[in-house]
Amino acid sequence: MRDLLLVENLTQVFGGRNQTVAVDDVSFRIPAEPTIVNLVGESGSGKSTIARIILGLLRPTAGRVLYDGTDILTPDRGWNRIFRSEVQAVFQDPYSVYNPVYKAERVLKLVIRKFGLAKNKSEARVMMEEALRAVDLRPEEVLDRHPHQLSGGQRQRLMLARVYLMRPRLIIADEPVSMIDAGMRASFLNILLDFRDTHGISTLFITHDLSTAMYLGGEIIVLYQGRIMEQGETRGVMQAPQHPYAQLLISSIPTPDPRRRWEEDLSTGPLAEIELSAAMERDRCLFADRCPQVMEKCWGARPTLGPLEADAAVADSRQVACYLY
Amino acid sequence: MAALLEIRGLSAGLQGRRSVTQVVSNVDLDVQSGEILGVVGESGCGKSTLATAIMRLLTPPQVLQSGTMTMNLKDGSAYELLRLSPRALRELRWRHLSYIPQGSMNSLNPVLRVGRQMTDTLIQHGLSQAEAHERSVAALQLVNLEPRLLESYPHELSGGMRQRVIIAAAVSMRPALIVADELTTALDVVTQRQILQELTNIRDELGATIILITHDMGVVAQIADRVAVMYAGKIAELGAVNGIFEAPLHPYSQGLIGSIPRESGQRIVGLPGEAPSPWNYPTGCRFHPRCPKVFDPCSEYEPGLRTQGSGRWAACHLYDAEVVSDA
């Protein structure tokens, strides 16, 4: 079966004289069967840039993105319309998406009108109410309100209701829960899980928050300075990360359990934060200067992403870019 | 020994045209010397208003309505924070009482070098240029930054380094109390961990007391000694961090702790409903419309914060024998 999304050797370089490599030769796939892929990394790791490229908002310096086998930059209006309806975005700030002048119902009405989803007004009403219930919102509580009268959680779920109307095959969600309170977060994530299980909608979930990625499960891709360091099944990676960077990242999650506190004091030593240098030598492992297990080899050439050796303790689809393996 | 900070009956609100809308209601809180007290709650629960009230930095339309706050320093002196003149307050701030507001790492002046911004305050507090420089260097070392950073401009530093500069500035006078609001919210997990560990070291080294305001239960679990859970402007529960996380008493704390994602494939419900805004705080217990354990008295009487033994306090009718037997 064709992959739903295939990202091939994506590279994005910004700037003229002082060039910044935001995305550096990144490849991954989202299979045709409904799934959730988590793209995680610190700020500046290139995760949002990848999202923008996949959505067609940014033309990559090199590489390409295939959606259902076709390059997303294909200049064909008919195909474009399909792509625009089958791939939907949810962004970080649930407030800036709305026009404050209009009532909340407008975001739903617009979609129904633009894509001709309903034959008449009453059918549109039924569709809107169904979509709202699918995201745990009560129609009477949101439709007649203005955006500022809704909470962050409600606004973000309203975006999911809009997405639901379209019945897309893929949602690109860029930090969708970082501005919602903990109590509401679970409800938002549950909706994504329901979308996958009952409606066959896949999600590319972009986040810096590893605990939400862990909750969603599926696959995980760990980015560092524009490169993939490790990828594999989320549960396996979270339990036994192999790349030293992934190990550092996962061990630094503030576990909500006061009996399992961080042991090692990271505030000093080789892991202390590196300074930003204007032009960085990229022909090496980018994590070498912070890596506790750094070797001579790491400074020489870039490690490629590959499967773990056969005798490794983990036996999943794990890929790691590290000379240790 | 008296607590470092004794807050009694503190209420603060927003001044409207005709009336004041109360945001923080009747908060009683003792902050013990040398502890890290985590104040947690959802956005809009009044935790930042509480912090600014402690600092006496409420700005209109925010108003202080009632209460007392006494700060007892180690040298035996005591200050009634709400009675101090602006001048006395200026003396106290930074020297004894330091504040790191939310997002302050982005408020460094971009056209001044870091050193100038750090020493300015110290000189204002009567130190000489040389002393101020020396103190700034020492403060930077507390957060593992090199002294040469004093010569840098803010844009040359990463987010984590800017936040460290802010922390260094805040502790440069060796204050007794540091109030930090969402200190690591904008940082990635590795930097967050480093900064929180530095903060713990600062507490140990300076013997300072820290009030850490955050929405992140994980951060609290990692570094706080005690936790105050706030809901709709009131303290719902207060106690030692282990006890609160292992056996939360208040249904709101239970919901908050229960809505933390822990494992893949294990669904959690989260907290249904939305937190009320100060304009429509429910009558009785403010949590009762969302509470899974609600019973008759909850909508009528407001529960007070009562001791539950071993340093734990909860504001819930479930733990009031009289109310339970009446119902």
mmCIF file of C-alpha atoms in Angstrom, chain A residues 1-8 26-33 35-39 54 65-66 170 203-204 219-221 228 231 305 317:
data_model
loop_
_atom_site.group_PDB
_atom_site.id
_atom_site.type_symbol
_atom_site.label_atom_id
_atom_site.label_comp_id
_atom_site.label_asym_id
_atom_site.label_seq_id
_atom_site.Cartn_x
_atom_site.Cartn_y
_atom_site.Cartn_z
ATOM 1 C CA MET A 1 0.000 0.000 0.000
ATOM 2 C CA ARG A 2 1.191 3.523 -0.743
ATOM 3 C CA ASP A 3 2.346 5.557 2.237
ATOM 4 C CA LEU A 4 -0.021 8.297 3.252
ATOM 5 C CA LEU A 5 2.878 10.668 3.613
ATOM 6 C CA LEU A 6 6.456 10.225 2.538
ATOM 7 C CA VAL A 7 9.045 12.804 3.505
ATOM 8 C CA GLU A 8 12.216 12.379 1.491
ATOM 9 C CA VAL A 26 15.097 14.390 7.192
ATOM 10 C CA SER A 27 13.171 11.399 5.861
ATOM 11 C CA PHE A 28 10.249 9.549 7.396
ATOM 12 C CA ARG A 29 6.919 8.055 6.444
ATOM 13 C CA ILE A 30 3.410 7.909 7.743
ATOM 14 C CA PRO A 31 1.855 4.626 6.616
ATOM 15 C CA ALA A 32 -1.558 4.302 4.992
ATOM 16 C CA GLU A 33 -3.142 2.619 8.006
ATOM 17 C CA THR A 35 -1.625 5.964 13.068
ATOM 18 C CA ILE A 36 -0.127 8.711 15.194
ATOM 19 C CA VAL A 37 3.426 9.870 14.570
ATOM 20 C CA ASN A 38 4.995 12.148 17.173
ATOM 21 C CA LEU A 39 7.660 14.576 16.054
ATOM 22 C CA ILE A 54 4.356 19.385 4.712
ATOM 23 C CA VAL A 65 7.059 15.487 0.342
ATOM 24 C CA LEU A 66 4.767 12.949 -1.262
ATOM 25 C CA LEU A 170 -4.201 13.354 8.070
ATOM 26 C CA THR A 203 -2.052 12.568 13.062
ATOM 27 C CA LEU A 204 1.413 14.000 12.821
ATOM 28 C CA GLU A 219 5.593 6.189 16.550
ATOM 29 C CA ILE A 220 8.071 8.819 17.684
ATOM 30 C CA ILE A 221 10.749 10.770 15.850
ATOM 31 C CA ILE A 228 16.635 12.769 13.317
ATOM 32 C CA GLN A 231 12.929 6.979 15.805
ATOM 33 C CA LEU A 305 20.278 6.809 10.738
ATOM 34 C CA SER A 317 11.588 -0.891 14.277
#
